[in-house]
PDB file of C-alpha atoms in Angstrom:
ATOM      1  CA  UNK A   1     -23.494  41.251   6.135  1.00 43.00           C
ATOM      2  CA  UNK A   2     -20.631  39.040   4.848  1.00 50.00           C
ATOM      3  CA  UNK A   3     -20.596  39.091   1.294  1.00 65.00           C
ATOM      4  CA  UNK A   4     -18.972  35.496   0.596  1.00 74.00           C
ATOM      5  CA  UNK A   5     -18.805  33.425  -2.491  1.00 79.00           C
ATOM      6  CA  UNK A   6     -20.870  29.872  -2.423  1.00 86.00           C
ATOM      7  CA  UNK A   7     -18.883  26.615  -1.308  1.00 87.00           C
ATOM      8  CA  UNK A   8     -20.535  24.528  -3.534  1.00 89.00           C
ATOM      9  CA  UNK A   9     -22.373  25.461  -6.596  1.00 91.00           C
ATOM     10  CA  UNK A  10     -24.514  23.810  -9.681  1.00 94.00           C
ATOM     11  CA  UNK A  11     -22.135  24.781 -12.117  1.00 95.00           C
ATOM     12  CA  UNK A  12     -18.916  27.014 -12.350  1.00 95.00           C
ATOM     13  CA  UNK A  13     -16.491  28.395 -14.576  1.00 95.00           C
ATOM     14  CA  UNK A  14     -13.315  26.881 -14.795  1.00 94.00           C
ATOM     15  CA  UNK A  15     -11.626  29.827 -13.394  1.00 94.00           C
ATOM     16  CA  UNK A  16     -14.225  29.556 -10.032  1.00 94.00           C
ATOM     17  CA  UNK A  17     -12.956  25.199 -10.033  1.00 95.00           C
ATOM     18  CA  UNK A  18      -9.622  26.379 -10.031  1.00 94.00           C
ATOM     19  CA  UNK A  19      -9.933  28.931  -7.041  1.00 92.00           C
ATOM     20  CA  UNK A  20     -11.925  26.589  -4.796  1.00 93.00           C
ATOM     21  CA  UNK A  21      -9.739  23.559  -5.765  1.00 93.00           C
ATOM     22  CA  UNK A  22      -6.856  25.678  -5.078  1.00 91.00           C
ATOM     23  CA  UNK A  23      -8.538  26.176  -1.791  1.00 90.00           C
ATOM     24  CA  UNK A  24      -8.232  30.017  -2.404  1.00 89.00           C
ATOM     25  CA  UNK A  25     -12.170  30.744  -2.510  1.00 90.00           C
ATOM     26  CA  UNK A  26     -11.487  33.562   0.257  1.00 88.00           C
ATOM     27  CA  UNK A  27      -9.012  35.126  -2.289  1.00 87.00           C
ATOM     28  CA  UNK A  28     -11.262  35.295  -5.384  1.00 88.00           C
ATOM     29  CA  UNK A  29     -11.994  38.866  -5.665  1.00 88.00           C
ATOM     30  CA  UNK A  30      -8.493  39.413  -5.527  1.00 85.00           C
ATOM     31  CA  UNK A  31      -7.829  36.907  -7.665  1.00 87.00           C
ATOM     32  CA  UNK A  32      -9.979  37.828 -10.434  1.00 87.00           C
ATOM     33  CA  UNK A  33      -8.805  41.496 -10.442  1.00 85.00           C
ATOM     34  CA  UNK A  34      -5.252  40.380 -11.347  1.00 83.00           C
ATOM     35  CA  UNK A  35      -5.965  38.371 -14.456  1.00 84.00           C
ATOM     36  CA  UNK A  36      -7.413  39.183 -17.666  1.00 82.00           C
ATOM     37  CA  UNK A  37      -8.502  36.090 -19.355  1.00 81.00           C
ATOM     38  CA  UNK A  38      -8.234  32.843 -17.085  1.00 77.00           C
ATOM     39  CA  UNK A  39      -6.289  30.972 -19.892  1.00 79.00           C
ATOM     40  CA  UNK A  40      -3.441  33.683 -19.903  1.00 78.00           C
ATOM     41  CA  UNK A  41      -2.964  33.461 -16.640  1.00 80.00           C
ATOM     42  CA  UNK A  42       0.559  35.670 -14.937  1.00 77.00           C
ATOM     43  CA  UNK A  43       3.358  32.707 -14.510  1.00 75.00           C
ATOM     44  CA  UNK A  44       4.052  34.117 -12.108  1.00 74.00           C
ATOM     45  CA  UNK A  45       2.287  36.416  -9.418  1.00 75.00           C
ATOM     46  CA  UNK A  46       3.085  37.827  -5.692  1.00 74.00           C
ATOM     47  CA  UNK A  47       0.418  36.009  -4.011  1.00 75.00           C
ATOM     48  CA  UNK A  48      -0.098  32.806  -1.830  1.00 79.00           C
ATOM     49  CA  UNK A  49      -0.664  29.543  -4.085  1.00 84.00           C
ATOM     50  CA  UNK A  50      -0.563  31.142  -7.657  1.00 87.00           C
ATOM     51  CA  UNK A  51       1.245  28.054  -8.895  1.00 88.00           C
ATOM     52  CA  UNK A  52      -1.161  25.888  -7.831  1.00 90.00           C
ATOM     53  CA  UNK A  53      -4.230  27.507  -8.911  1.00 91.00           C
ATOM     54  CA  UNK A  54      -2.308  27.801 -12.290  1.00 90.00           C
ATOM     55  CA  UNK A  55      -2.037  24.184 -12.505  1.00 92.00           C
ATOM     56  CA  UNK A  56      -5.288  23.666 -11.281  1.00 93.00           C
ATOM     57  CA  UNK A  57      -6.655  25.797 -14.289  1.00 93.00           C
ATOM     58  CA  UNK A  58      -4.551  24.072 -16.994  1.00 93.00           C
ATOM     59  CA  UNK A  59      -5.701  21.049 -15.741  1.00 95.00           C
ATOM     60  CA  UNK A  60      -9.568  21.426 -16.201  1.00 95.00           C
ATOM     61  CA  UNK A  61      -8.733  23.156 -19.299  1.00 95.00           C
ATOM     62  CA  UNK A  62      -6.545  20.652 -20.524  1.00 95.00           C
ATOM     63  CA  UNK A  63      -9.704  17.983 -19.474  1.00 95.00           C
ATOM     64  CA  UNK A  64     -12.191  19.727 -21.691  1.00 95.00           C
ATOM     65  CA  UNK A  65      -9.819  20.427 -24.892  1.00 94.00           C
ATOM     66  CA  UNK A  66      -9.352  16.406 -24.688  1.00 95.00           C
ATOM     67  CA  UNK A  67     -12.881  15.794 -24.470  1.00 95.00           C
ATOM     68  CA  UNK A  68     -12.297  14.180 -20.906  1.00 95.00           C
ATOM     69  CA  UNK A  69     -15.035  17.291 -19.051  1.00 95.00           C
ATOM     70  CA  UNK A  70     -18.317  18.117 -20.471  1.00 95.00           C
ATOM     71  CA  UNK A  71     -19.029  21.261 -21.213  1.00 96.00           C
ATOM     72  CA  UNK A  72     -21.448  24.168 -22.354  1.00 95.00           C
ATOM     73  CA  UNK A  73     -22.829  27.558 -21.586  1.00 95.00           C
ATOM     74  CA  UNK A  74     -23.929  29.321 -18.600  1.00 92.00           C
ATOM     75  CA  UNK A  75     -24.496  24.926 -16.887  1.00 91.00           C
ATOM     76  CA  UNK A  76     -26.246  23.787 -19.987  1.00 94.00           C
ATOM     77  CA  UNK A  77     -23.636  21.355 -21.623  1.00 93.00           C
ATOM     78  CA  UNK A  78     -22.732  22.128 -25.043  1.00 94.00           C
ATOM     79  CA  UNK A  79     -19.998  20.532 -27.349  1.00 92.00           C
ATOM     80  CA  UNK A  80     -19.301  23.858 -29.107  1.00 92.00           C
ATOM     81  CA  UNK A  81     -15.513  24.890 -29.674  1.00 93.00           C
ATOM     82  CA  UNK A  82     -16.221  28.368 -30.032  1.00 93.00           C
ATOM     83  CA  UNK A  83     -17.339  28.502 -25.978  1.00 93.00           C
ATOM     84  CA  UNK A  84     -13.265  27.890 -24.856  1.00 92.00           C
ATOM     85  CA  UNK A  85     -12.697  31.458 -24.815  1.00 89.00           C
ATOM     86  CA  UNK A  86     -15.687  32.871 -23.594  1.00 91.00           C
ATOM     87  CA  UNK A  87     -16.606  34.328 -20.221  1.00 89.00           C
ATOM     88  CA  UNK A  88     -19.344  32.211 -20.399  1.00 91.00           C
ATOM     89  CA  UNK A  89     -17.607  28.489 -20.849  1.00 94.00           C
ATOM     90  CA  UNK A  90     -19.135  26.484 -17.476  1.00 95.00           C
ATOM     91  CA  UNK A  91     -18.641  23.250 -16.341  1.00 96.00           C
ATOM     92  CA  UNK A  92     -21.456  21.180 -14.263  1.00 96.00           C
ATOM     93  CA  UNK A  93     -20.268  20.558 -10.521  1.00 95.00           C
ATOM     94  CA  UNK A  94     -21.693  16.696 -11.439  1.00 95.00           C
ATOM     95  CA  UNK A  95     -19.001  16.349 -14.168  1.00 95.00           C
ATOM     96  CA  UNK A  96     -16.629  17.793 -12.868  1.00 95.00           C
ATOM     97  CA  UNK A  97     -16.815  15.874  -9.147  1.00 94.00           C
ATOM     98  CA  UNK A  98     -17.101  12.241 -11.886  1.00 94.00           C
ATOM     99  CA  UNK A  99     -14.051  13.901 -13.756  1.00 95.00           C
ATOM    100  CA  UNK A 100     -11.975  14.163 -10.277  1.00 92.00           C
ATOM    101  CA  UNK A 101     -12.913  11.184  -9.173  1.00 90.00           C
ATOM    102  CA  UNK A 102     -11.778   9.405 -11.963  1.00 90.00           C
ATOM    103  CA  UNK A 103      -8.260  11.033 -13.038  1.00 91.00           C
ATOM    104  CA  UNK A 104      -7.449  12.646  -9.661  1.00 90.00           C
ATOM    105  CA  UNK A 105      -8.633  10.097  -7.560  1.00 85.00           C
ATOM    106  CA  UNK A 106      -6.344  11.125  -4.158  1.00 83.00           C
ATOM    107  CA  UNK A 107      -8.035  14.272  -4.862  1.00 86.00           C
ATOM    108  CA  UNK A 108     -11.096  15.268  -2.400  1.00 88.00           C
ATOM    109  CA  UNK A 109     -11.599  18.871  -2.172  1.00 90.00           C
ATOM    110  CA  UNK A 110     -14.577  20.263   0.218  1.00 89.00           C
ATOM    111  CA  UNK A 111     -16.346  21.718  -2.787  1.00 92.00           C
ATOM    112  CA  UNK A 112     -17.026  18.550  -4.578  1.00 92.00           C
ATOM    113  CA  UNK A 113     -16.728  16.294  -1.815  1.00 90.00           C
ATOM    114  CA  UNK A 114     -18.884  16.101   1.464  1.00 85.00           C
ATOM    115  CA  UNK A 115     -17.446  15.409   4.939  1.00 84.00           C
ATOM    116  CA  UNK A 116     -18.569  11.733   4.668  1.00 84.00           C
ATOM    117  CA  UNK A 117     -17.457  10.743   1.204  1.00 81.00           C
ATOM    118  CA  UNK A 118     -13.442  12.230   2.515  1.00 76.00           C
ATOM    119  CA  UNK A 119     -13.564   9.949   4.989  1.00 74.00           C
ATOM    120  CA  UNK A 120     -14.841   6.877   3.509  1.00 71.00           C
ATOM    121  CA  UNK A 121     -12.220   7.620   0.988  1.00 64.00           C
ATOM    122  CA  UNK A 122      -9.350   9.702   2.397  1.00 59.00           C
ATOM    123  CA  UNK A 123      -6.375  10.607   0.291  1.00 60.00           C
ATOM    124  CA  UNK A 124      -3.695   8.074  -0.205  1.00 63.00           C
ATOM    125  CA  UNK A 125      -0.865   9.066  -2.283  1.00 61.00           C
ATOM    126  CA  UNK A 126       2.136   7.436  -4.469  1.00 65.00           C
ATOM    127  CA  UNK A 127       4.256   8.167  -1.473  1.00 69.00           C
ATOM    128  CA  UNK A 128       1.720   6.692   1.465  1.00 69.00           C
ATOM    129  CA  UNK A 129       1.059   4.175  -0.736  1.00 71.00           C
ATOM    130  CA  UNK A 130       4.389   2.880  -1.076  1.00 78.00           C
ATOM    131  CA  UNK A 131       4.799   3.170   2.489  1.00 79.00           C
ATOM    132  CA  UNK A 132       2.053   1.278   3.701  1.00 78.00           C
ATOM    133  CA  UNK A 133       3.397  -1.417   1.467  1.00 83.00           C
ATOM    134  CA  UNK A 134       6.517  -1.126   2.980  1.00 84.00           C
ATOM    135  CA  UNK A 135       4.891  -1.913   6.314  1.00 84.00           C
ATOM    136  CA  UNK A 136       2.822  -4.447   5.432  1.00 86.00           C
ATOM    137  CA  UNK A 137       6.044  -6.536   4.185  1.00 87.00           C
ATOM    138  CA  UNK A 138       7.640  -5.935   7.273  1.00 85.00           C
ATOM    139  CA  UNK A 139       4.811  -6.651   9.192  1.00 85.00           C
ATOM    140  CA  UNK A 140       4.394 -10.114   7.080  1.00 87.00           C
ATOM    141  CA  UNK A 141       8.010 -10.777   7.921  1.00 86.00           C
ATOM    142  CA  UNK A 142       7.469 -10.248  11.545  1.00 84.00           C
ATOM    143  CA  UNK A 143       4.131 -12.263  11.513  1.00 85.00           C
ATOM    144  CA  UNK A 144       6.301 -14.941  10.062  1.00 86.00           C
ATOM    145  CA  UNK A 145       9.170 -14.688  12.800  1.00 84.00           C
ATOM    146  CA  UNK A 146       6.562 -14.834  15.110  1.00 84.00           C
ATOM    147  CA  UNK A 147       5.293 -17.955  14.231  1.00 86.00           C
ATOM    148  CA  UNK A 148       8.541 -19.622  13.651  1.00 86.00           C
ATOM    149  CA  UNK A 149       9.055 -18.786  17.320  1.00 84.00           C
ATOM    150  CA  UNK A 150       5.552 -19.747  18.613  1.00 85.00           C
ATOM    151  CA  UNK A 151       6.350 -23.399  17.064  1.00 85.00           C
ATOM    152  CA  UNK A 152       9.701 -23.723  18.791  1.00 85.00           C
ATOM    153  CA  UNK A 153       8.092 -22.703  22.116  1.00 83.00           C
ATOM    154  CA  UNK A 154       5.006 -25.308  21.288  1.00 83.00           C
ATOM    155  CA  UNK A 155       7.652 -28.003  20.791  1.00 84.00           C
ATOM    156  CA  UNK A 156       9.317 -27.615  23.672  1.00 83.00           C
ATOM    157  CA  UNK A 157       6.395 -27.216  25.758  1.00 81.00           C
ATOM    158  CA  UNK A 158       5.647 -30.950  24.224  1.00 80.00           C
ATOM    159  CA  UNK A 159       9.215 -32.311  25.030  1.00 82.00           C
ATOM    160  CA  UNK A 160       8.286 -30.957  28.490  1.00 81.00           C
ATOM    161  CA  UNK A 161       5.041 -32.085  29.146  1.00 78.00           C
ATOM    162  CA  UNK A 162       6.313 -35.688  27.580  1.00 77.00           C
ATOM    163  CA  UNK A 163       9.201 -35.133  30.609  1.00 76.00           C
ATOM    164  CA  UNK A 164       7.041 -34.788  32.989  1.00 72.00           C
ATOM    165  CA  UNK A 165       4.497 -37.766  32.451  1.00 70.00           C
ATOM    166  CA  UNK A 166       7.502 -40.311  32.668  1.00 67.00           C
ATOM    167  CA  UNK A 167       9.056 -38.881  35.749  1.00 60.00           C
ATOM    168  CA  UNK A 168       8.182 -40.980  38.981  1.00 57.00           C
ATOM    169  CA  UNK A 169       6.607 -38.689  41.350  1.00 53.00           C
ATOM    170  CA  UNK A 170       8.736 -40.666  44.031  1.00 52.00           C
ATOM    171  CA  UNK A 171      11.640 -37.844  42.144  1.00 53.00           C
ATOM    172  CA  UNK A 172      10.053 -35.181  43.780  1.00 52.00           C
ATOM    173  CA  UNK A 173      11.655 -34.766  47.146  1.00 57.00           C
ATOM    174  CA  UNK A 174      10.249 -32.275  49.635  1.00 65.00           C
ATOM    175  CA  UNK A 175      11.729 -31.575  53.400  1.00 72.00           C
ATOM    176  CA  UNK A 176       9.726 -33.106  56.153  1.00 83.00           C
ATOM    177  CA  UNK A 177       9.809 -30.852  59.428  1.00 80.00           C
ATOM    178  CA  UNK A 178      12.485 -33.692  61.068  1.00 84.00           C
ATOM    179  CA  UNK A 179      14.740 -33.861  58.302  1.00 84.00           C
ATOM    180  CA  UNK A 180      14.904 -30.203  58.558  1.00 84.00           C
ATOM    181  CA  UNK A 181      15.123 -30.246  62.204  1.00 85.00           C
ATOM    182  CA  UNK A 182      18.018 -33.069  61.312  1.00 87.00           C
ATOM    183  CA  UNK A 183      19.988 -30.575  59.093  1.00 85.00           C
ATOM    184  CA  UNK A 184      19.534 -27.715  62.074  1.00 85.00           C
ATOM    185  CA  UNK A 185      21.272 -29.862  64.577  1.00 87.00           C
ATOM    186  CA  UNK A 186      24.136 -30.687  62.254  1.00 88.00           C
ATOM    187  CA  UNK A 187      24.766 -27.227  60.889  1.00 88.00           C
ATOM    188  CA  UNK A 188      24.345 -25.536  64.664  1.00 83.00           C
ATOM    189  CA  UNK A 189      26.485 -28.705  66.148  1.00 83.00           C
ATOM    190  CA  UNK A 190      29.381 -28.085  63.349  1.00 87.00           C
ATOM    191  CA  UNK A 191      29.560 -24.020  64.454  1.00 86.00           C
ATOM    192  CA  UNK A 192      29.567 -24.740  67.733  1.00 84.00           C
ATOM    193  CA  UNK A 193      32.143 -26.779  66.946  1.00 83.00           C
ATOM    194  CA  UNK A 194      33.779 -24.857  65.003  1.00 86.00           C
ATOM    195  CA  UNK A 195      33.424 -21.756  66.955  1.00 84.00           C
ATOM    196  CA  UNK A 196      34.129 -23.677  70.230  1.00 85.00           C
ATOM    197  CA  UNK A 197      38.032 -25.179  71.747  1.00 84.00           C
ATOM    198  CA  UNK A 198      39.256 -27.827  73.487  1.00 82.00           C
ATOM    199  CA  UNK A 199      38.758 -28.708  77.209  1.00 82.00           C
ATOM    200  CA  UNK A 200      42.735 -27.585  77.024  1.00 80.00           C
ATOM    201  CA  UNK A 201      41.667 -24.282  75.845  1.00 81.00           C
ATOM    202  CA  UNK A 202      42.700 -25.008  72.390  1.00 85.00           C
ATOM    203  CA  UNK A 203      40.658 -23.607  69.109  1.00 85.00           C
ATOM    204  CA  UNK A 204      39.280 -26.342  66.850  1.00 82.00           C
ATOM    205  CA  UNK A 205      39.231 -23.898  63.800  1.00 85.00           C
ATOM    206  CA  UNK A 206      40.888 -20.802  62.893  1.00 85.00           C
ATOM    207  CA  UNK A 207      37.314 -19.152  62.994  1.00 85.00           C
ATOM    208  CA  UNK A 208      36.724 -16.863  66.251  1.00 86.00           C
ATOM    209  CA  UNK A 209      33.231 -15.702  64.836  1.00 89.00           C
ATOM    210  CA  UNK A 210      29.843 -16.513  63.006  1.00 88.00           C
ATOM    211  CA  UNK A 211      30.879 -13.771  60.826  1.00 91.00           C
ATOM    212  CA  UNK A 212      34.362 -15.017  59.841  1.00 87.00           C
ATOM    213  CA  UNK A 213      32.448 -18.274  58.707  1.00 88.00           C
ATOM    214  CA  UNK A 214      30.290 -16.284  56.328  1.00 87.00           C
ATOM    215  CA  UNK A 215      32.757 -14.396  54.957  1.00 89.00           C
ATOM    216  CA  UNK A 216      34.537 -17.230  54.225  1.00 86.00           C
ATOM    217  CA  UNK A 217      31.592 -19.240  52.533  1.00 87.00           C
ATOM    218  CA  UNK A 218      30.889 -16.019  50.481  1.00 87.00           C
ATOM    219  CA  UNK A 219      34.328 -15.813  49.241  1.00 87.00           C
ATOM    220  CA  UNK A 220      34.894 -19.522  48.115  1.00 86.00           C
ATOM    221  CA  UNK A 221      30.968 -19.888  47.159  1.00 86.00           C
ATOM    222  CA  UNK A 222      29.328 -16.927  46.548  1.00 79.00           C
ATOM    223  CA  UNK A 223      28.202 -17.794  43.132  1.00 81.00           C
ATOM    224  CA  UNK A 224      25.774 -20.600  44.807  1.00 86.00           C
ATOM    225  CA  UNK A 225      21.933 -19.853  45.199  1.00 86.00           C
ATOM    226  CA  UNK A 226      21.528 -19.430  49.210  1.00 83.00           C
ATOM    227  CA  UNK A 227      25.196 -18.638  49.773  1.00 86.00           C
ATOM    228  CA  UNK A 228      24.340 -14.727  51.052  1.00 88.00           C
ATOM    229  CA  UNK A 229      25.327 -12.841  53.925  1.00 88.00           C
ATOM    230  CA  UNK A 230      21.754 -12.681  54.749  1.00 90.00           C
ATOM    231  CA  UNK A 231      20.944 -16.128  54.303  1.00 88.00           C
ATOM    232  CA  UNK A 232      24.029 -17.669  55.943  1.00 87.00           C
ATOM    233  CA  UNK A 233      23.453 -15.533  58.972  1.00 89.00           C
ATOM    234  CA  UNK A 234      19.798 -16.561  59.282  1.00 89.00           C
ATOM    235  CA  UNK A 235      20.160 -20.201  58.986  1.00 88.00           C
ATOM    236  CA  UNK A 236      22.932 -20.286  61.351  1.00 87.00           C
ATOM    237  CA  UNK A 237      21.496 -18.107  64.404  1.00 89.00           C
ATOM    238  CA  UNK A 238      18.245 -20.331  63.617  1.00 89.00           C
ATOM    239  CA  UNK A 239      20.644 -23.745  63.997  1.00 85.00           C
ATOM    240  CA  UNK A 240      22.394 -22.769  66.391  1.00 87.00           C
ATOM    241  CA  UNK A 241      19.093 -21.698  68.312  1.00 88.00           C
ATOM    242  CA  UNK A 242      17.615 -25.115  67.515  1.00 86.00           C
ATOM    243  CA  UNK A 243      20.879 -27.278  69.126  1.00 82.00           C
ATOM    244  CA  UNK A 244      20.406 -25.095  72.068  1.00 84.00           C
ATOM    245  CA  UNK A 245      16.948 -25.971  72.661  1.00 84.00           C
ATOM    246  CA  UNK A 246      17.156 -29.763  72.026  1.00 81.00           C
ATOM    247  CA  UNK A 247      20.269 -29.824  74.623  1.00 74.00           C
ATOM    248  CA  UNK A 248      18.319 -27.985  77.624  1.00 67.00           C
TER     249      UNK A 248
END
């Protein structure tokens, strides 16, 4: 069988806090073989996380020589002096989980806390906590943007809608089918014209094709919506279609 030391227990000497708030609880065999009295602890020693477990230890000690962590004998609390260098100093898992709590508050280790209390109060440190206040004042400041922004776009949508109310609908224009048939016959009559010559034989326009025309349009218009290659050849062929079939 695995021989392994308890998560959790009732009480513990400070040496046992240390190693499981160190997170080192695997390591306590070899731990304990390489120190002689817990408060004489090696500065230093070749092994993974000796300064914190150090710290760890000076801490609870330093709690219970300030009267901060109850203390006693073998988990029966005692205030007797004489118990801070014996093997048999303890310290009740209760008091020392309150003690935590209260100084070392963005502390949670597993052996105090359960899985549920680290969640519903995870660790926030100096360092997160200054960030998440940097965040939040950005995020105010873009809140604030945003809403400067949202009443400029209300406002104008007001101006807009007040536009709208007082323009006569007799403004809005749309192209019957004979006006646009009207428009055909001119465009298709001006190509042909243009396109065509005299009864002498003589050109009425520099222009010898549909294409020349475009090209021409493009170059002095091409910034205008509908003046494309694409366009321009569609609407003509369809003019020019149209003048044909109203003359047959």
């Amino acid at each position: 069988m695995h021989d392994s030391p308890p998560v959790s227990k009732v009480y513990y000497r400070p040496i046992e806090a240390a190693i499981r708030w160190a997170g080192l609880l695997k390591h306590k065999k070899d731990i304990l073989r390489s120190i002689t009295s817990p408060r004489q602890m090696p500065t230093t020693l070749n092994f993974p996380g000796w300064a914190e477990l150090r710290l760890c230890t000076e801490r609870i000690y330093d709690a219970i020589f300030n009267g901060e962590l109850p203390y006693g004998c073998n988990g029966i609390t005692l205030d007797d002096k004489t118990l801070w260098d014996s093997p048999d100093l303890t310290i009740r898992h209760l008091d020392l989980k309150r003690w935590m709590r209260d100084h070392y508050p963005e502390q949670r280790p597993a052996f105090l806390f359960s899985r549920r209390e680290r969640i519903a109060h995870p660790i926030i440190t100096l360092e997160t906590g200054q960030a998440m206040l940097v965040e939040r004042q950005a995020l105010k400041a873009e809140l604030k943007h945003c809403r400067r922004q949202l009443e400029m776009l209300q406002e104008q949508h007001h101006v807009l809608s007040k536009q709208i109310e007082v323009t006569p609908a007799g403004n809005e224009c749309s192209i019957t089918d004979r006006a646009e048939s009207t428009y055909q016959h001119i465009i298709g009559g001006m190509l042909d014209l243009i396109l065509g010559q005299s009864p002498a034989g003589t050109p009425y326009s520099s222009f010898r094709t549909q294409e020349a025309i475009v090209s021409a349009l493009i170059a002095h218009h091409g910034g205008i919506m509908g003046i494309t290659e694409r366009t321009l050849n569609g609407k003509f062929a369809q003019a020019r279609r149209r003048v044909r079939s109203s003359a047959s």
